Tab-separated table of C-alpha atoms in Angstrom:
chain	number	residue	atom	x	y	z
I	165	MET	CA	114.618	106.628	90.219
I	166	THR	CA	113.577	104.605	93.273
I	167	THR	CA	114.129	105.432	96.889
I	168	PRO	CA	114.927	102.399	98.840
I	169	TYR	CA	114.640	102.038	102.863
I	170	PRO	CA	116.558	99.348	103.860
I	171	GLN	CA	115.527	98.700	107.372
I	172	VAL	CA	117.302	95.982	109.549
I	173	LEU	CA	115.682	94.178	112.756
I	174	ARG	CA	117.963	92.488	115.256
I	175	GLN	CA	116.472	90.600	118.399
I	176	THR	CA	117.441	92.068	121.775
I	177	ASP	CA	116.570	91.372	125.406
I	178	TYR	CA	113.660	94.073	126.309
I	179	ASP	CA	113.886	96.051	129.527
I	180	SER	CA	110.567	98.385	129.589
I	181	SER	CA	112.575	100.530	132.040
I	182	ASN	CA	115.417	101.532	129.460
I	183	GLN	CA	112.817	102.143	126.703
I	184	ARG	CA	114.527	105.249	125.473
I	185	GLY	CA	118.041	104.415	126.467
I	186	SER	CA	119.392	103.891	123.016
I	187	MET	CA	118.456	106.103	120.140
I	188	ASN	CA	117.962	103.981	117.004
I	189	ALA	CA	119.164	105.207	113.640
I	190	ARG	CA	115.698	106.004	112.494
I	191	SER	CA	115.142	108.676	115.256
I	192	VAL	CA	118.398	110.260	114.561
I	193	ALA	CA	117.642	110.424	110.736
I	194	ARG	CA	114.276	111.922	111.211
I	195	ARG	CA	115.315	114.500	113.739
I	196	HIS	CA	115.797	117.236	111.010
I	197	LYS	CA	112.239	116.848	109.907
I	198	MET	CA	110.592	117.289	113.312
I	199	ASP	CA	111.446	121.141	113.283
I	200	SER	CA	108.582	121.550	110.847
I	201	SER	CA	105.334	120.283	112.337
I	202	VAL	CA	103.549	119.999	108.970
I	203	TRP	CA	104.348	117.236	106.666
I	204	ASP	CA	102.524	118.057	103.298
I	205	GLU	CA	99.719	120.618	103.853
I	206	ARG	CA	97.270	117.594	104.200
I	207	PHE	CA	99.111	115.770	107.199
I	208	HIS	CA	100.848	116.646	110.371
I	209	LEU	CA	104.203	115.098	111.474
I	210	SER	CA	103.760	113.380	114.715
I	211	LYS	CA	106.491	113.673	117.459
I	212	SER	CA	104.477	111.316	119.779
I	213	LEU	CA	100.748	110.396	120.598
I	214	ASP	CA	100.610	112.858	123.528
I	215	SER	CA	101.748	115.983	121.397
I	216	SER	CA	99.536	114.925	118.488
I	217	ARG	CA	96.440	114.685	121.068
I	218	LYS	CA	97.417	118.504	122.131
I	219	TRP	CA	97.681	119.288	118.414
I	220	PHE	CA	93.874	117.815	117.649
I	221	ALA	CA	92.577	119.297	120.689
I	222	ARG	CA	93.710	122.876	118.760
I	223	GLN	CA	92.160	121.719	115.782
I	224	VAL	CA	88.926	120.764	117.365
I	225	ALA	CA	88.728	124.006	119.484
I	226	GLN	CA	89.150	126.227	116.138
I	227	GLN	CA	86.530	124.375	114.146
I	228	LEU	CA	84.157	124.763	117.304
I	229	GLN	CA	85.062	128.503	117.250
I	230	ARG	CA	84.401	128.684	113.270
I	231	GLY	CA	81.081	126.676	113.812
I	232	GLY	CA	79.261	124.353	111.848
I	233	ARG	CA	80.489	120.904	110.731
I	234	PHE	CA	84.252	120.279	109.555
I	235	ARG	CA	84.528	119.344	105.967
I	236	ASP	CA	87.901	118.332	104.793
I	237	PRO	CA	89.544	120.564	102.353
I	238	PHE	CA	91.696	117.925	100.882
I	239	LEU	CA	89.605	114.961	100.627
I	240	LYS	CA	86.439	115.794	98.596
I	241	SER	CA	83.206	114.216	99.098
I	242	ASP	CA	82.823	113.294	95.626
I	243	ASP	CA	83.642	110.792	92.940
I	244	SER	CA	87.166	112.177	92.934
I	245	THR	CA	87.935	110.406	96.190
I	246	ILE	CA	86.131	107.018	95.189
I	247	GLY	CA	88.208	107.087	91.867
I	248	PRO	CA	87.638	106.416	88.263
I	249	GLU	CA	87.398	102.516	88.236
I	250	LEU	CA	84.898	102.276	90.990
I	251	CYS	CA	83.056	105.196	89.420
I	252	ALA	CA	82.839	103.690	85.961
I	253	ARG	CA	80.578	100.792	87.260
I	254	GLY	CA	77.948	103.575	86.957
I	255	ARG	CA	76.982	103.153	91.171
I	256	ARG	CA	76.162	106.318	92.510
I	257	TYR	CA	77.460	107.213	96.357
I	258	ASP	CA	75.652	109.412	98.591
I	259	TRP	CA	78.035	111.223	100.976
I	260	LEU	CA	76.370	111.264	104.605
I	261	ARG	CA	77.435	111.847	108.185
I	262	PRO	CA	76.700	109.119	110.680
I	263	HIS	CA	73.941	111.125	112.382
I	264	GLU	CA	72.268	111.082	108.671
I	265	ILE	CA	72.625	106.731	108.682
I	266	VAL	CA	71.365	105.924	112.070
I	267	ASN	CA	69.499	107.506	114.855
I	268	ASP	CA	72.052	106.897	117.579
I	269	PRO	CA	75.602	106.645	116.258
I	270	GLN	CA	78.423	105.672	118.055
I	271	PHE	CA	82.422	106.126	117.466
I	272	VAL	CA	82.948	102.791	119.271
I	273	ALA	CA	80.015	100.895	120.752
I	274	ASP	CA	80.944	98.205	123.290
I	275	GLY	CA	84.628	98.349	122.523
I	276	ILE	CA	86.639	97.472	119.530
I	277	SER	CA	87.241	93.887	118.447
I	278	ARG	CA	88.613	91.728	115.634
I	279	PHE	CA	84.895	90.655	114.894
I	280	ASP	CA	83.861	94.273	114.352
I	281	VAL	CA	85.217	94.762	110.839
I	282	LYS	CA	83.364	93.944	107.793
I	283	GLN	CA	84.289	94.159	104.269
I	284	GLY	CA	82.342	96.438	101.689
I	285	GLU	CA	82.458	96.616	97.773
I	286	ILE	CA	86.299	97.154	97.285
I	287	GLY	CA	88.553	93.959	97.340
I	288	ASN	CA	90.825	95.400	100.211
I	289	CYS	CA	90.436	92.259	102.364
I	290	TRP	CA	94.393	92.848	103.041
I	291	PHE	CA	93.584	96.119	104.891
I	292	LEU	CA	90.648	94.647	106.946
I	293	ALA	CA	92.885	91.603	107.980
I	294	ALA	CA	95.555	93.871	109.264
I	295	VAL	CA	92.879	95.952	111.071
I	296	ALA	CA	91.406	92.763	112.664
I	297	SER	CA	95.055	91.749	113.841
I	298	LEU	CA	95.431	95.029	115.015
I	299	SER	CA	92.218	95.517	117.107
I	300	MET	CA	93.518	92.477	119.499
I	301	TYR	CA	96.122	94.772	120.806
I	302	ARG	CA	94.902	97.640	122.611
I	303	GLU	CA	98.513	99.898	123.047
I	304	LEU	CA	98.911	99.246	119.331
I	305	LEU	CA	95.349	100.247	118.318
I	306	GLN	CA	95.347	103.616	120.500
I	307	GLN	CA	98.418	104.745	118.417
I	308	VAL	CA	96.492	104.313	115.189
I	309	ILE	CA	92.727	105.248	116.574
I	310	PRO	CA	93.377	107.451	119.532
I	311	PHE	CA	90.955	107.056	122.153
I	312	GLY	CA	88.359	109.790	123.398
I	313	GLN	CA	86.644	110.557	120.063
I	314	THR	CA	83.129	110.787	120.012
I	315	LEU	CA	80.074	111.136	117.842
I	316	ASN	CA	77.764	112.378	120.613
I	317	THR	CA	76.489	115.684	119.681
I	318	ASN	CA	75.653	116.775	123.573
I	319	GLY	CA	79.182	117.782	124.288
I	320	PRO	CA	81.762	115.681	125.798
I	321	GLN	CA	81.173	112.505	127.596
I	322	SER	CA	82.772	110.691	130.572
I	323	ASN	CA	84.820	108.492	128.075
I	324	SER	CA	85.654	111.268	125.439
I	325	SER	CA	88.167	113.849	125.256
I	326	PHE	CA	87.016	115.757	122.287
I	327	THR	CA	83.665	117.557	121.395
I	328	TYR	CA	81.990	116.322	118.291
I	329	CYS	CA	82.560	118.740	115.616
I	330	GLY	CA	82.501	116.237	112.430
I	331	MET	CA	86.397	116.112	112.796
I	332	PHE	CA	88.206	112.848	113.326
I	333	TRP	CA	91.902	112.025	113.787
I	334	PHE	CA	93.919	108.539	113.081
I	335	ARG	CA	97.383	108.135	112.925
I	336	PHE	CA	99.874	105.862	110.487
I	337	TRP	CA	103.544	105.172	110.388
I	338	ARG	CA	104.734	106.206	106.659
I	339	PHE	CA	108.279	105.418	105.799
I	340	GLY	CA	110.028	106.349	109.261
I	341	ASP	CA	107.361	108.933	110.655
I	342	TRP	CA	104.243	108.680	112.470
I	343	VAL	CA	101.631	111.019	110.453
I	344	ASP	CA	98.478	112.357	111.927
I	345	VAL	CA	95.563	112.500	109.449
I	346	VAL	CA	92.701	114.263	109.955
I	347	ILE	CA	89.252	113.749	108.160
I	348	ASP	CA	85.585	114.635	108.127
I	349	ASP	CA	82.886	111.959	108.639
I	350	LEU	CA	81.073	112.317	105.501
I	351	LEU	CA	80.876	108.868	104.213
I	352	PRO	CA	80.074	107.200	101.090
I	353	THR	CA	76.537	105.448	101.280
I	354	ARG	CA	73.842	103.845	99.091
I	355	ASN	CA	70.239	103.585	100.340
I	356	ARG	CA	71.334	104.997	103.818
I	357	GLN	CA	73.869	101.998	104.078
I	358	LEU	CA	77.674	102.103	104.395
I	359	VAL	CA	79.141	100.682	100.992
I	360	PHE	CA	82.693	100.278	101.887
I	361	MET	CA	84.522	98.796	105.247
I	362	HIS	CA	82.085	99.110	107.864
I	363	SER	CA	81.233	97.726	111.323
I	364	ALA	CA	79.215	94.770	112.363
I	365	ASP	CA	77.061	97.056	114.521
I	366	ARG	CA	75.279	99.589	112.242
I	367	ARG	CA	75.596	102.269	114.989
I	368	GLU	CA	79.748	102.033	115.463
I	369	PHE	CA	81.611	103.773	112.677
I	370	TRP	CA	85.223	103.804	113.815
I	371	SER	CA	86.199	101.213	111.238
I	372	ALA	CA	84.715	103.479	108.011
I	373	LEU	CA	86.245	106.368	109.392
I	374	LEU	CA	89.743	104.726	109.744
I	375	GLU	CA	89.362	103.569	106.088
I	376	LYS	CA	88.439	106.795	105.127
I	377	ALA	CA	91.870	108.103	106.737
I	378	TYR	CA	93.871	105.551	104.966
I	379	VAL	CA	92.180	106.572	101.585
I	380	LYS	CA	93.400	110.048	102.343
I	381	LEU	CA	96.603	108.950	102.726
I	382	ILE	CA	96.833	106.941	99.569
I	383	GLY	CA	94.369	109.220	97.296
I	384	THR	CA	91.274	107.188	96.548
I	385	TYR	CA	89.108	104.070	97.414
I	386	ASP	CA	90.080	102.856	94.241
I	387	ALA	CA	93.793	102.427	95.502
I	388	MET	CA	92.753	100.260	98.323
I	389	ARG	CA	92.140	97.701	95.762
I	390	GLY	CA	94.339	94.621	96.183
I	391	GLY	CA	97.600	94.623	98.234
I	392	ASN	CA	99.365	92.740	100.839
I	393	THR	CA	98.440	92.548	104.673
I	394	THR	CA	102.014	93.438	105.448
I	395	GLU	CA	101.716	96.814	103.882
I	396	ALA	CA	98.900	97.899	106.144
I	397	MET	CA	100.504	96.148	109.248
I	398	GLU	CA	103.600	98.329	108.715
I	399	ASP	CA	101.634	101.403	108.376
I	400	PHE	CA	99.688	100.761	111.534
I	401	THR	CA	102.705	100.095	113.608
I	402	GLY	CA	106.122	101.058	112.165
I	403	GLY	CA	107.259	97.423	112.496
I	404	LEU	CA	109.123	95.207	109.892
I	405	THR	CA	107.474	92.396	107.911
I	406	GLU	CA	108.345	89.275	106.787
I	407	VAL	CA	106.944	86.629	104.460
I	408	MET	CA	107.460	82.833	104.605
I	409	ASP	CA	106.045	80.473	102.059
I	410	LEU	CA	104.032	77.608	103.061
I	411	GLY	CA	103.382	74.141	101.254
I	412	GLU	CA	106.555	72.299	100.598
I	413	LYS	CA	108.517	75.159	100.984
I	414	ALA	CA	107.382	75.782	104.681
I	415	PRO	CA	110.389	76.021	107.165
I	416	LYS	CA	110.722	72.974	109.485
I	417	LYS	CA	110.062	74.974	112.622
I	418	LEU	CA	107.218	76.877	111.198
I	419	PHE	CA	104.779	76.324	114.128
I	420	SER	CA	107.551	77.190	116.651
I	421	ILE	CA	108.541	80.462	114.675
I	422	MET	CA	104.531	81.280	114.854
I	423	GLU	CA	104.514	80.728	118.814
I	424	CYS	CA	107.482	82.994	119.159
I	425	ALA	CA	106.075	85.524	117.089
I	426	LYS	CA	102.827	85.387	119.124
I	427	ALA	CA	104.703	85.603	122.303
I	428	ARG	CA	106.427	88.720	120.910
I	429	ALA	CA	102.925	90.295	119.768
I	430	SER	CA	103.991	90.359	116.002
I	431	LEU	CA	100.942	90.770	114.029
I	432	MET	CA	100.452	87.705	111.649
I	433	ALA	CA	98.020	86.953	108.331
I	434	THR	CA	97.668	84.582	105.395
I	435	SER	CA	96.318	84.057	102.035
I	436	ILE	CA	95.731	81.856	99.102
I	437	ASP	CA	97.344	82.458	95.666
I	438	ALA	CA	94.961	82.707	92.916
I	439	ALA	CA	94.738	83.523	89.266
I	440	GLU	CA	93.455	87.017	88.205
I	441	ASN	CA	89.943	85.705	87.399
I	442	GLU	CA	89.773	83.628	90.630
I	443	LEU	CA	90.251	86.388	93.251
I	444	GLU	CA	87.993	86.125	96.196
I	445	GLY	CA	86.613	82.779	94.577
I	446	ARG	CA	85.375	79.671	96.059
I	447	GLY	CA	88.219	77.493	97.375
I	448	PRO	CA	88.559	74.316	99.017
I	449	MET	CA	86.866	73.207	102.086
I	450	GLY	CA	85.125	76.636	102.192
I	451	LEU	CA	88.180	78.618	101.783
I	452	ILE	CA	88.200	81.741	99.745
I	453	THR	CA	91.370	82.116	97.285
I	454	GLY	CA	93.095	85.073	96.412
I	455	HIS	CA	91.953	86.545	99.925
I	456	ALA	CA	93.622	87.576	103.068
I	457	TYR	CA	93.041	85.938	106.527
I	458	SER	CA	94.047	87.207	109.919
I	459	ILE	CA	95.551	84.925	112.191
I	460	THR	CA	94.391	85.579	115.693
I	461	ASP	CA	96.053	82.657	117.707
I	462	VAL	CA	98.384	79.488	117.443
I	463	ARG	CA	98.061	77.027	120.151
I	464	ARG	CA	99.248	73.336	120.977
I	465	VAL	CA	96.021	71.683	122.747
I	466	THR	CA	95.906	68.262	124.372
I	467	SER	CA	93.449	65.784	122.971
I	468	ARG	CA	92.644	62.336	124.088
I	469	SER	CA	94.842	61.009	121.380
I	470	GLY	CA	97.677	63.082	122.173
I	471	PRO	CA	99.167	66.802	121.519
I	472	VAL	CA	97.502	68.791	118.511
I	473	GLU	CA	98.864	71.835	116.777
I	474	LEU	CA	96.211	74.249	115.828
I	475	VAL	CA	96.030	77.702	114.150
I	476	ARG	CA	93.073	80.138	114.465
I	477	LEU	CA	92.110	82.482	111.536
I	478	ARG	CA	89.557	85.103	110.918
I	479	ASN	CA	87.857	85.834	107.383
I	480	PRO	CA	87.525	89.738	107.234
I	481	TRP	CA	84.039	89.020	105.505
I	482	GLY	CA	82.946	88.122	109.130
I	483	ASN	CA	80.141	85.568	108.173
I	484	GLU	CA	79.674	81.911	107.859
I	485	GLU	CA	82.327	81.853	104.829
I	486	GLU	CA	84.561	79.511	107.001
I	487	TRP	CA	86.695	76.472	106.908
I	488	VAL	CA	84.601	73.117	107.192
I	489	GLY	CA	87.400	70.627	107.354
I	490	PRO	CA	88.775	69.127	110.442
I	491	TRP	CA	88.623	71.188	113.644
I	492	SER	CA	85.989	73.550	111.928
I	493	ASP	CA	83.117	74.734	114.011
I	494	GLN	CA	81.249	71.831	115.409
I	495	SER	CA	83.491	69.234	113.821
I	496	ARG	CA	83.894	65.613	115.461
I	497	GLU	CA	87.644	66.273	116.405
I	498	TRP	CA	86.416	68.764	119.043
I	499	LYS	CA	84.836	66.322	121.123
I	500	ASN	CA	88.356	64.668	121.882
I	501	ILE	CA	89.059	68.121	123.652
I	502	PRO	CA	88.200	68.139	127.590
I	503	GLN	CA	85.990	71.014	128.427
I	504	ASP	CA	88.564	72.915	130.415
I	505	GLU	CA	90.969	72.868	127.401
I	506	ARG	CA	88.224	74.376	125.464
I	507	ARG	CA	87.688	76.997	127.783
I	508	ARG	CA	91.636	77.876	127.810
I	509	ILE	CA	91.771	78.418	124.287
I	510	GLY	CA	88.253	80.451	124.215
I	511	LEU	CA	86.563	78.145	121.703
I	512	THR	CA	83.291	79.435	120.405
I	513	PHE	CA	81.132	78.092	117.359
I	514	ASP	CA	79.797	81.262	115.673
I	515	ASN	CA	79.170	82.178	111.918
I	516	ASP	CA	81.545	85.099	112.666
I	517	GLY	CA	84.224	84.315	109.975
I	518	GLU	CA	86.752	82.797	112.637
I	519	PHE	CA	87.631	79.296	112.793
I	520	TRP	CA	90.264	76.734	113.838
I	521	MET	CA	92.318	74.535	111.793
I	522	SER	CA	95.225	71.840	112.102
I	523	PHE	CA	98.588	73.440	111.450
I	524	SER	CA	98.999	70.646	108.816
I	525	ASP	CA	96.106	71.787	106.832
I	526	PHE	CA	97.278	75.274	107.145
I	527	ILE	CA	100.368	74.687	105.626
I	528	ARG	CA	98.858	72.449	102.737
I	529	TYR	CA	96.172	74.757	101.734
I	530	PHE	CA	97.300	78.497	102.523
I	531	SER	CA	100.297	79.813	100.045
I	532	ARG	CA	102.178	81.932	102.705
I	533	VAL	CA	102.348	83.215	106.194
I	534	GLU	CA	103.208	87.299	106.857
I	535	PHE	CA	104.624	88.895	110.173
I	536	CYS	CA	104.891	92.110	111.270
I	537	HIS	CA	107.597	92.327	113.964
I	538	LEU	CA	107.402	95.122	116.415
I	539	GLY	CA	110.476	97.321	116.340
I	540	PRO	CA	111.296	100.672	118.390
I	541	GLU	CA	108.756	102.571	116.628
I	542	SER	CA	106.105	100.588	117.753
I	543	VAL	CA	104.525	101.029	121.368
I	544	VAL	CA	105.732	98.944	124.140
I	545	VAL	CA	102.887	96.047	124.419
I	546	GLY	CA	101.724	95.348	127.991
I	547	GLN	CA	99.432	93.047	130.153
I	548	SER	CA	96.127	94.512	128.572
I	549	MET	CA	97.201	92.771	125.364
I	550	ILE	CA	95.459	89.341	124.718
I	551	HIS	CA	99.057	87.493	124.915
I	552	ALA	CA	101.781	87.709	127.301
I	553	THR	CA	104.263	90.799	127.603
I	554	PRO	CA	107.122	90.068	125.180
I	555	SER	CA	110.234	89.323	127.086
I	556	ARG	CA	112.301	90.239	123.993
I	557	ARG	CA	112.241	93.099	121.550
I	558	TRP	CA	113.800	93.579	118.196
I	559	GLU	CA	116.141	96.625	117.488
I	560	MET	CA	116.083	98.574	114.307
I	561	THR	CA	118.038	100.638	112.157
I	562	LYS	CA	116.806	102.314	109.052
I	563	GLU	CA	118.941	103.728	106.044
I	564	GLU	CA	117.728	106.007	103.543
I	565	GLY	CA	119.279	105.762	99.887
I	566	GLU	CA	118.320	105.870	96.266
I	567	TRP	CA	119.618	104.581	92.808
I	568	VAL	CA	120.333	107.337	90.631
I	569	ARG	CA	121.256	106.607	86.959
I	570	PHE	CA	124.951	106.434	86.363
I	571	ALA	CA	125.706	107.214	89.811
I	572	THR	CA	124.455	104.493	92.497
I	573	ALA	CA	122.210	102.341	90.267
I	574	GLY	CA	124.600	99.570	89.632
I	575	GLY	CA	122.029	97.058	88.662
I	576	CYS	CA	121.773	93.359	89.640
I	577	ARG	CA	124.686	90.876	90.143
I	578	ASN	CA	124.489	90.089	86.198
I	579	TYR	CA	126.336	93.516	85.974
I	580	SER	CA	129.507	92.413	87.621
I	581	ASP	CA	131.385	95.505	86.439
I	582	THR	CA	128.770	97.983	88.116
I	583	PHE	CA	127.131	96.291	90.950
I	584	HIS	CA	129.763	97.693	93.408
I	585	LYS	CA	128.072	101.165	92.847
I	586	ASN	CA	125.011	100.241	94.680
I	587	PRO	CA	124.369	101.584	98.123
I	588	GLN	CA	126.102	99.521	100.451
I	589	PHE	CA	125.577	99.567	104.457
I	590	ARG	CA	127.465	97.444	106.970
I	591	VAL	CA	125.817	95.623	109.908
I	592	GLN	CA	127.253	93.712	112.600
I	593	VAL	CA	125.195	91.340	114.774
I	594	ILE	CA	126.838	90.773	118.143
I	595	ASP	CA	124.558	88.435	120.199
I	596	PRO	CA	123.402	85.209	119.348
I	597	ASP	CA	119.488	84.130	119.835
I	598	GLU	CA	118.647	82.469	123.164
I	599	THR	CA	115.764	80.570	121.551
I	600	ASP	CA	118.060	77.963	119.953
I	601	ASP	CA	121.749	76.124	120.250
I	602	GLU	CA	122.733	77.886	117.436
I	603	ASN	CA	125.927	80.319	118.013
I	604	MET	CA	124.095	82.967	115.344
I	605	GLY	CA	121.872	85.887	115.574
I	606	THR	CA	118.648	86.554	113.683
I	607	LEU	CA	118.628	89.586	111.338
I	608	ILE	CA	115.786	90.622	109.243
I	609	VAL	CA	116.274	92.890	106.000
I	610	GLY	CA	113.394	94.648	104.257
I	611	LEU	CA	113.148	97.390	101.433
I	612	MET	CA	110.314	100.099	101.205
I	613	GLN	CA	109.240	101.907	98.125
I	614	THR	CA	107.590	105.288	98.590
I	615	GLY	CA	104.848	106.610	96.404
I	616	ARG	CA	103.421	103.648	94.628
I	617	ARG	CA	100.040	103.085	95.746
I	618	GLU	CA	99.399	106.661	95.644
I	619	THR	CA	100.206	106.862	92.050
I	620	HIS	CA	98.697	103.638	91.040
I	621	GLN	CA	102.174	102.211	89.671
I	622	GLU	CA	103.567	98.844	90.082
I	623	LEU	CA	106.361	98.141	92.675
I	624	HIS	CA	109.752	98.401	91.126
I	625	THR	CA	111.651	95.060	91.176
I	626	ILE	CA	114.601	95.791	93.657
I	627	GLY	CA	116.463	93.573	96.063
I	628	TYR	CA	119.729	93.273	98.030
I	629	ALA	CA	122.404	90.706	98.473
I	630	ILE	CA	124.142	89.942	102.068
I	631	TYR	CA	127.920	89.152	102.163
I	632	ARG	CA	130.125	88.206	104.985
I	633	ALA	CA	132.615	90.955	105.498
I	634	SER	CA	135.978	91.359	107.402
I	635	LEU	CA	136.027	93.415	110.563
I	636	ALA	CA	139.512	94.460	109.855
């Protein structure tokens, strides 16, 4: 039996002064859960960032009263947290706290940026690509990585709200609810080096701790291997994801769609399809197959020969493995771009995994583009973001349901006698889009399945059909 969560996003004008004016169905549906502050013994159900901050402050105070460094009773520092497949390789893991790894550890050193995250020994580039995208948006970032945490053992500092006690706090959106996840800071190492996700600066530990918190959510580091960037994007924002094929299947107005997504602060990522034996293998022109990339910008630039559509991407490996074709670092095409235009788009040439390429090459070499659109569950984005404040937002409605054998499991449309028994939901789109001349409104529908990654099970093949219905 599978529990589907149909979600619907509709485009609307956004007025920040009336953010709480309309209660969406998702908030109403979960209200009965809020009476209990504990979601499973391992997690805490979050009403808001402020209420969770007070809750975590109490957890820190209790640990300080108990004395010693916090040890998570629900996520053990042993091979059971690593997972059987990674342990089967015969590698040993030493669990150390940051102070046992470097002399002057920092939770955050010199701010959080998309260049911080580097992939470790597991194939979770899908997760890192989402983290890199998230790091570009301060308001979204602090919903997941609440500010004010520290590794300084000399008491609270001017930039910290909590005293260090070996306890750290992160938040994820899971199937309709924001969940607080608390972990200790014991991390898997080898030769005093972090072996999984880590920051480029050895003193910085926010990224390794974020990954560990997500591991607590899904069970093991093993469970992090392989996935879609959209999965992590949803868990970071509460938004709804959309996937579009590239190549010959790419929509004609895709670049404009990506520009609109950027203007609305939608997170974006992309990847190249690959066979099982070609995952994270060498592809054409310096690209990596079976690998996720963050999309960090889309721009129309003016060259001496006319306007050019460009896309900026980042490889989560964070090294010299970059695109080497036209518009790559130091390529001759940049000589046709005036210096002021280069400064406007923030052009740099570093071996940091980030690069530009033409939009035509992007749709030629990559397989799909993934979007995460921000709905009411996502924090309001403001001027501190890299991009402009979005003038339009999405409304979201969530319906919960399930397919039960002999009751609501009607099968696909091949089963005409029972298809009508499937769960049905009516949606009315009233306002047309203002971004085109068509008298139609945009609607995005998505389905989510619970518990599949945690139990190492494949997703069920599920779907939906949309029909025009009479208002009578």
